[in-house]
Each structure stands twice: as structure tokens, then as C-alpha cells.
Coordinates of C-alpha atoms and ligand atoms in Angstrom, one line a residue:
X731 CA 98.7 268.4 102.3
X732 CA 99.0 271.4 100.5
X733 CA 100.8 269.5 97.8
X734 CA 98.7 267.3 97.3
X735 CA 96.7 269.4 95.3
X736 CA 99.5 268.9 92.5
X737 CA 98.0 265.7 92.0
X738 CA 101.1 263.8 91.0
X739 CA 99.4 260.4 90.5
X740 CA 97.9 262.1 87.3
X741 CA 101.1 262.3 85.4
X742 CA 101.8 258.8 86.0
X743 CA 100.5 256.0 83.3
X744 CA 97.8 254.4 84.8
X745 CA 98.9 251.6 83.8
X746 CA 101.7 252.0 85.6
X747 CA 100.3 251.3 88.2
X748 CA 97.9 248.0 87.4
X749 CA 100.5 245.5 88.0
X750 CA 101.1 246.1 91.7
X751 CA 97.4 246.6 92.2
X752 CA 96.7 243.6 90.1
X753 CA 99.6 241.9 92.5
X754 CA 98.2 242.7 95.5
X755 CA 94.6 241.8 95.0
X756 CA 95.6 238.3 93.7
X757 CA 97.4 238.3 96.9
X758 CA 95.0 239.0 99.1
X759 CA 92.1 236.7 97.2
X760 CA 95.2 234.0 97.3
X761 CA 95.4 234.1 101.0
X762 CA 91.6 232.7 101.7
X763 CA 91.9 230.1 98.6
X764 CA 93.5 227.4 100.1
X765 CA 90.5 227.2 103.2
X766 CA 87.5 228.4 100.6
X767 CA 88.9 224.9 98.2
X768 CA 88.9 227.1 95.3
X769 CA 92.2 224.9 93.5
X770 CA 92.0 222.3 91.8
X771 CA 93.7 220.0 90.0
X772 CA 93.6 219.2 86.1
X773 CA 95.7 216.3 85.0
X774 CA 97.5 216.1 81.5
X775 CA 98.3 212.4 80.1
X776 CA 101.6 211.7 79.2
X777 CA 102.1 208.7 76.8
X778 CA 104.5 206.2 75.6
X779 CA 105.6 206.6 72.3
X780 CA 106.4 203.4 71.4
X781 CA 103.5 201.8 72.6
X782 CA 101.3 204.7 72.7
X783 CA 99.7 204.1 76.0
X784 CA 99.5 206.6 78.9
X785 CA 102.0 206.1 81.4
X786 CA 101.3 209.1 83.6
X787 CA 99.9 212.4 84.3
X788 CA 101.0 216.0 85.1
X789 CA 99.2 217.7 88.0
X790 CA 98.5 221.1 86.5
X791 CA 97.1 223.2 89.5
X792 CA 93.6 225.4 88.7
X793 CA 92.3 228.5 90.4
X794 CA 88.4 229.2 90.1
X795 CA 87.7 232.6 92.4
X796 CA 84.3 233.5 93.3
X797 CA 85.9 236.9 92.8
X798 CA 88.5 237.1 90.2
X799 CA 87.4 234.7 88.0
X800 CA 89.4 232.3 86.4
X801 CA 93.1 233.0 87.3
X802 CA 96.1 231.4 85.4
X803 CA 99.0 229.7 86.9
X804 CA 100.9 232.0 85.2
X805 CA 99.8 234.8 87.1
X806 CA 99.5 233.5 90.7
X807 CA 102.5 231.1 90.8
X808 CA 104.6 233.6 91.1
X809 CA 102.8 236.1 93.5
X810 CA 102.4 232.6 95.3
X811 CA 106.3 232.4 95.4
X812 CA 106.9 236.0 96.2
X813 CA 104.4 236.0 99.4
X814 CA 105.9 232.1 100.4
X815 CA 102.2 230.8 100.0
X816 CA 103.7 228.4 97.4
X817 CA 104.3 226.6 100.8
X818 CA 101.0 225.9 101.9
X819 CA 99.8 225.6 98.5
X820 CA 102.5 223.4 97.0
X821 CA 101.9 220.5 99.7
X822 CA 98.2 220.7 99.2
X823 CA 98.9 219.7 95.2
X824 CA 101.2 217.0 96.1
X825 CA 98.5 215.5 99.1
X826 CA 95.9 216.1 96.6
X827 CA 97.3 214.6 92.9
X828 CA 98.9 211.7 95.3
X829 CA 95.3 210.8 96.5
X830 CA 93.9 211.0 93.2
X831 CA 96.9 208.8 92.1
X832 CA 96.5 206.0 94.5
X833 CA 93.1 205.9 93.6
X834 CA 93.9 205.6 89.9
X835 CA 95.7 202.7 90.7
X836 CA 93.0 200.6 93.2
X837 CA 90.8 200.8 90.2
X838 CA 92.7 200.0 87.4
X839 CA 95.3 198.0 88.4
X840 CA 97.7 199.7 86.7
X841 CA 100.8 201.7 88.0
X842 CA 100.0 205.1 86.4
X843 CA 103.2 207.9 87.1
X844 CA 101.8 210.9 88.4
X845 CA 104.1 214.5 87.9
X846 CA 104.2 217.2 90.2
X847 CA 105.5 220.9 89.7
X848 CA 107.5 221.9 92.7
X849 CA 108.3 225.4 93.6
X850 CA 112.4 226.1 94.9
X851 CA 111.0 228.1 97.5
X852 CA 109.1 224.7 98.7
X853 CA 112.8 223.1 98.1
X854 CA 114.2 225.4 100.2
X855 CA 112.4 224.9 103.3
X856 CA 113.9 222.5 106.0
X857 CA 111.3 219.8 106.2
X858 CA 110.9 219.4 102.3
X859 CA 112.1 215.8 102.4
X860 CA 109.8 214.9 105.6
X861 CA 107.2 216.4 103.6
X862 CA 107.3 214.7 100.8
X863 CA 108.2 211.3 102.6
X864 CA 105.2 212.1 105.0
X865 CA 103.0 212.5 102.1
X866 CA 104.1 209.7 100.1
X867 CA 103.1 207.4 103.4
X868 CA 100.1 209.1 103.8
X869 CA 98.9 208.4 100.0
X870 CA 100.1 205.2 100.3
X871 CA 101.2 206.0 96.7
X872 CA 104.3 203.7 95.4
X873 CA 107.8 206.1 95.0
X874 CA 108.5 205.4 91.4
X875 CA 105.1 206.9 90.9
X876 CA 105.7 209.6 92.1
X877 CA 108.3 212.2 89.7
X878 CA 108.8 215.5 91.0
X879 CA 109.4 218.5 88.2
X880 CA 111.4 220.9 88.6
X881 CA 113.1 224.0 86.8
X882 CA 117.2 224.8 86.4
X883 CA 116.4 227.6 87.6
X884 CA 116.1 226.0 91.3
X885 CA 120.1 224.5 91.1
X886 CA 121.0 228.2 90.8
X887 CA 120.3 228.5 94.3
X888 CA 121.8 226.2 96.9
X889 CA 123.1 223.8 94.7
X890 CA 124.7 222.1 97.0
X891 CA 122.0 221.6 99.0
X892 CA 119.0 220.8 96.3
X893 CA 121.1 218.1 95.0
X894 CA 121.4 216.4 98.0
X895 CA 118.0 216.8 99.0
X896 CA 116.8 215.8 95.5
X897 CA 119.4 213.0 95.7
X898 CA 118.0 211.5 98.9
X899 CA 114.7 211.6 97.4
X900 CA 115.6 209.7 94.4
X901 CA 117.1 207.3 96.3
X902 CA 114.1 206.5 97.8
X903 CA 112.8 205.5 94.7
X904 CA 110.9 208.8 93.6
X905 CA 111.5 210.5 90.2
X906 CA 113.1 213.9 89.6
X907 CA 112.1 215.5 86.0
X908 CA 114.1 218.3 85.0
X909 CA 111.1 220.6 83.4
X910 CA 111.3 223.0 81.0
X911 CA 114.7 221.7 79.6
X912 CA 117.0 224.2 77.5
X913 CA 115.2 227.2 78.5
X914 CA 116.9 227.9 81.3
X915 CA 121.2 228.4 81.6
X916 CA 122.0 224.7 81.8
X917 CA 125.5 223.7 81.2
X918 CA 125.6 220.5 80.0
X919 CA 128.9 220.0 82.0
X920 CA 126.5 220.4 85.2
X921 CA 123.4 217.9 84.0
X922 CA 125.4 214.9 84.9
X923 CA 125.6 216.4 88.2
X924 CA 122.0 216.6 89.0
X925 CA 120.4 213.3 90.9
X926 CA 117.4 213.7 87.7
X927 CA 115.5 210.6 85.8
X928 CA 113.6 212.5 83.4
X929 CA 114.5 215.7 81.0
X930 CA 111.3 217.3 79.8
X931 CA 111.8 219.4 76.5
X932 CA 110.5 222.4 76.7
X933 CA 107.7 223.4 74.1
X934 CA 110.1 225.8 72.0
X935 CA 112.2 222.6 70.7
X936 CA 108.9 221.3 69.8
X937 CA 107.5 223.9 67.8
X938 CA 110.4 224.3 65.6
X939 CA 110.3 220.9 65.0
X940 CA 108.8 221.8 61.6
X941 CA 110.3 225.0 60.2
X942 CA 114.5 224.3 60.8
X943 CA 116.7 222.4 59.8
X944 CA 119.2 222.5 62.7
X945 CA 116.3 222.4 65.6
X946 CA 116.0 218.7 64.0
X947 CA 119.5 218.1 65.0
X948 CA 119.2 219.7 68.4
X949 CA 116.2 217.7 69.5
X950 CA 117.6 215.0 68.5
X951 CA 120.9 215.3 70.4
X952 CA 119.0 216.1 73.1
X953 CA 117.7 212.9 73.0
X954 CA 120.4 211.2 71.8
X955 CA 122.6 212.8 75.0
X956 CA 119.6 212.2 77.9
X957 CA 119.4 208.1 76.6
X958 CA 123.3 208.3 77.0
X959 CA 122.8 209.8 80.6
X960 CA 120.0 207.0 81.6
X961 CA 117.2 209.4 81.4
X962 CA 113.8 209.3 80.1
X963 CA 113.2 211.7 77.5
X964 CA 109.5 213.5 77.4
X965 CA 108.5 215.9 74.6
X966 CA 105.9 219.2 75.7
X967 CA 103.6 220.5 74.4
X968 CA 103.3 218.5 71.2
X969 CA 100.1 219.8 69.5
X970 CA 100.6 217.7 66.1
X971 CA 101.5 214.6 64.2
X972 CA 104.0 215.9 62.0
X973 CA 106.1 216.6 65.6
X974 CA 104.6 213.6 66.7
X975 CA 106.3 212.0 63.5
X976 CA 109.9 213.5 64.3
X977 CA 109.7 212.8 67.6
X978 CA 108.8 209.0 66.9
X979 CA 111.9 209.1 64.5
X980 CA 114.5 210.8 67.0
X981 CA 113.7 207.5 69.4
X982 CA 111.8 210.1 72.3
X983 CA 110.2 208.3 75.0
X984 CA 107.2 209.8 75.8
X985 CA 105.2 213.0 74.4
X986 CA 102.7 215.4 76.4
X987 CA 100.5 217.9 74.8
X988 CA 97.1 219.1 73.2
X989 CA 97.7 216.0 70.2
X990 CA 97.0 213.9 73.0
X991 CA 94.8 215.9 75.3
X992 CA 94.2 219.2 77.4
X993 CA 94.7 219.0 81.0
X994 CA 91.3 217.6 82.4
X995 CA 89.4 217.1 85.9
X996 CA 89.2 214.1 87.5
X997 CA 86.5 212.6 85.8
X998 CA 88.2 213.3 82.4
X999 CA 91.5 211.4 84.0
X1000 CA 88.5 208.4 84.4
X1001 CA 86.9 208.7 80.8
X1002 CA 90.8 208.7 78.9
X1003 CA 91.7 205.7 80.9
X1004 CA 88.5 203.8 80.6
X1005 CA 88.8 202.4 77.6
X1006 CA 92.0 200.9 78.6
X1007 CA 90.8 198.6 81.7
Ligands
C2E2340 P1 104.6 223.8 83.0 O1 105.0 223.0 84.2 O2 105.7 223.9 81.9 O3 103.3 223.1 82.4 C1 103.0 223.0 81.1 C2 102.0 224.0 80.6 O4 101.8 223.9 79.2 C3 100.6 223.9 81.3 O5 100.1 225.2 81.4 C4 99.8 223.1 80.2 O6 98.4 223.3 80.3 C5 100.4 223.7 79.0 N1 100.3 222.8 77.8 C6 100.4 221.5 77.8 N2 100.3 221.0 76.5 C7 100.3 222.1 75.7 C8 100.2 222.2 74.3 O7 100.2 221.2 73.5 N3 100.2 223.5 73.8 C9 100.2 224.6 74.6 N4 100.2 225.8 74.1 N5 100.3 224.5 76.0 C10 100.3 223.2 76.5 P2 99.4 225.7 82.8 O8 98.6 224.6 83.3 O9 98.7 227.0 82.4 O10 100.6 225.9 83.7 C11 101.5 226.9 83.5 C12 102.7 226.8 84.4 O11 102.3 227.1 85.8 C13 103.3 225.4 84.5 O12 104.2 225.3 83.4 C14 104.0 225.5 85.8 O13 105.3 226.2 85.7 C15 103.1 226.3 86.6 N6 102.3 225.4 87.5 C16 101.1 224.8 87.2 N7 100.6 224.1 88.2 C17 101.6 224.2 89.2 C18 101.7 223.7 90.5 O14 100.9 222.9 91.0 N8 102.8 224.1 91.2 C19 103.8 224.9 90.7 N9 104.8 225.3 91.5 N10 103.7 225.4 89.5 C20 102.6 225.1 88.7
CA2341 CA1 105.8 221.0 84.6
CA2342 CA1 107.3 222.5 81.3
CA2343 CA1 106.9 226.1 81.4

């Protein structure tokens, strides 16, 4: 005790310290989300290039708390990870944007493709596959509408295992998009290893669309090499025509981003699709 009166915390930097606390509130507001129904889900058309319809939506998961505010993915995803709540959290979003899906489909008629972001600590757990199947039965949602995303980063671990996991799942009928595409440390000797039907480019190809030569080349090998594979090629983050121009050019399949729209709630899913019904 007599120490104490040193006071060491002074000649820290405070904010030194803000991350962890940061951390472990989010944590600890995190825990009660799930039963308070503070998520939600926002959906982000994806559309057809060629035709220029929307095929399908990404499930983009939102988190209003009554006491932190508005908190981004990009802050809590990870703490969700670190403290396994991606678990609980991560089936909720695929129960959920599969509901919302089906219902997309009794109304319209029409077979929209609905993307969900999954976690490699949700891959990792035992009953991943039952869950998903489960889920799928439970929506009463068709496979092929239903494309799971996910990062390189989750063949780093278990590789063995994701693939065959991911590889009974596609066999079933349900899409695997490969997310975030040439961010990560892909090989391209390993892609044609990966049970995968869609390679999402990551928003860094996109955005240099305009100002190099040689990023013009590389998207469009890219797109050139996934067509070769049998994959579907989808462009993020595409915020304006001129990528939308070079995209069109380079033969990609399908673009995502603010050109077309911002993720949306529900009812903003029904007001973009209304016009086509
Ligand atoms: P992501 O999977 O790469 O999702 C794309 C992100 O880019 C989304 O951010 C989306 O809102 C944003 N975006 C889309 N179009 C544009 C554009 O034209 N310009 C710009 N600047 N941004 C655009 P968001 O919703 O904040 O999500 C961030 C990340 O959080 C996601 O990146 C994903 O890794 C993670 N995430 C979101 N929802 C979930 C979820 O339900 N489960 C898991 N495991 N991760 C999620
Ligand atoms: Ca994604
Ligand atoms: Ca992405
Ligand atoms: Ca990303």
C-alpha cells in the first residue's frame, strides 16, 4: 500500500489505456445484446452487371445500444470473436437474413441470393454444418440462395478441415464467396483448392481502378483467372460509374457498393425491389 502513493498509473498515457477499457465495456454491453434485440440487419443489393438487375443482398449486421450508441462492426466483430460471442451472434444473422430472405421470395416471386459474413471461429465449432443445414430447413430458404462469405484468413487455420466442411456445404447446393479477395496471403496455387463459387474483390482493387495503369491489368486478370476457375466474379465497394465503366469492360459479373446503394433496413430491401415486381 505504501507504494501506491507513487501513483504509477500517472506516468502512463492515458490513452494507453482506452483500448482495453473501450474492449471491455463493448464486451460487457455485447453480452446482454443478443436478449435486449439490439442487432439488426441492414442489407446491401448486389446487381448483375450485364443486366443490371439485383440478384442478391449482403447481410451487414447493425448494433444500436441504449448505451453506447451506435457501434460499428468494425469494433465489436472482433471483441465478438475474441470473447466466442460470434457464436451466438453469428447464428442469430444467418436465422435472421434467412427469414427475411424467404420472405423476399413469397412476395416477389423471384429467387433473390442472400450473403452472409461468417466468422472462422463459427467454422470452427463442431456443429457448424448442422447449424447451418438446421437453419436452412428452418427458413425453408432454397440452398443456392444462400452464399456464405468468408475471409482467407479462415483457410489459415484448419485447412484441412474448413475445406471439407465448406465442401460438404457446397455440395448441398449452398454458395461459398471468398470475401475480401487479394487482401489477404492467398496463393493462387491454393484457390483452386478451395470448394468456393464466388471471389469478391476487395474495395482496394476498386479504388485504383482510376489512377494506375497496371491495377487495370490486375483486376482484370483477376477476372479473367476466377471465369477460368467457374467462379462468379463480384466487384466491392464500387462508389462510381467510371469503375462501374471498367468493370463493365473487364466482363465482371456483378458489382456491390454506394453507386448502387448503402446497406438498408428491411423496408429499404422492399422499396429497391418494388419497382421491379
Ligand atoms: P465486409 O464483409 O467486407 O463488408 C463490406 C463493408 O463495406 C460494409 O461495412 C459495407 O457497409 C461497406 N461498403 C459497402 N459498399 C461500400 C462503398 O461503396 N464504399 C465504402 N466506403 N464502403 C462500402 P460494414 O457494414 O461496416 O461492415 C464492416 C465489416 O464488418 C464487414 O466487412 C465484415 O467483415 C464485418 N461484418 C459485418 N456484418 C457481419 C456479420 O454479420 N458477421 C460477421 N462475422 N462479420 C460482419
Ligand atoms: Ca462480406
Ligand atoms: Ca468484403
Ligand atoms: Ca472487408
Amino acid at each position: 500500500a505504501k507504494e501506491e502513493g507513487k501513483s504509477t498509473y500517472v506516468v502512463y498515457d492515458k490513452s494507453m489505456h482506452t483500448p482495453f477499457n473501450e474492449r471491455m465495456n463493448i464486451e460487457k454491453h455485447l453480452r446482454s445484446a443478443m436478449n435486449n434485440n439490439e442487432f439488426e440487419l441492414h442489407y446491401q443489393p448486389q446487381v448483375e452487371i450485364g443486366t443490371g438487375m439485383i440478384s442478391g443482398f449482403e447481410a451487414l449486421i447493425r448494433w444500436n445500444s441504449p448505451v453506447l450508441g451506435f457501434v460499428s462492426p468494425l469494433s465489436f466483430i472482433k471483441i465478438a470473436e475474441d470473447s466466442r460471442l460470434i457464436i451466438y451472434i453469428g447464428e442469430w444473422v444467418l436465422r435472421e437474413a434467412s427469414r427475411f430472405m424467404k420472405s423476399v421470395h413469397d412476395r416477389t416471386g423471384i429467387p433473390y441470393k442472400i450473403s452472409v459474413n461468417i466468422s472462422i471461429i463459427q467454422l470452427l465449432q463442431d456443429d457448424f454444418v448442422e447449424m447451418v443445414l438446421d437453419s436452412l430447413a428452418e427458413s425453408g430458404l432454397e440452398p443456392n440462395c444462400l452464399e456464405l462469405e468468408i475471409t482467407e484468413s479462415i483457410f489459415m487455420e484448419s485447412f484441412e478441415s474448413t475445406v471439407s466442411k465448406l465442401g460438404f456445404l457446397k455440395s448441398r447446393g449452398i454458395r461459398i464467396a471468398l470475401d475480401d479477395f487479394g487482401t489477404g496471403y492467398s496463393s493462387l496455387s491454393y484457390l483452386q483448392q478451395l470448394p468456393i463459387s464466388t471471389l469478391k474483390m476487395d474495395k482496394i482493387f476498386i479504388d485504383s481502378l482510376e489512377d494506375k495503369a497496371y491495377s487495370q491489368s490486375f483486376v482484370q486478370t483477376i477476372i479473367i483467372l476466377g471465369h477460368k476457375m467457374g467462379l462468379d466474379v463480384v466487384a466491392e465497394g464500387v462508389e462510381d460509374a467510371r469503375q462501374l465503366e471498367f468493370l463493365k469492360q473487364f466482363d465482371c459479373d456483378k458489382i456491390q457498393g454506394y453507386l448502387i446503394s448503402r446497406p438498408v433496413p428491411e423496408r429499404g430491401v422492399w422499396e429497391l425491389l418494388e419497382p421491379h415486381y
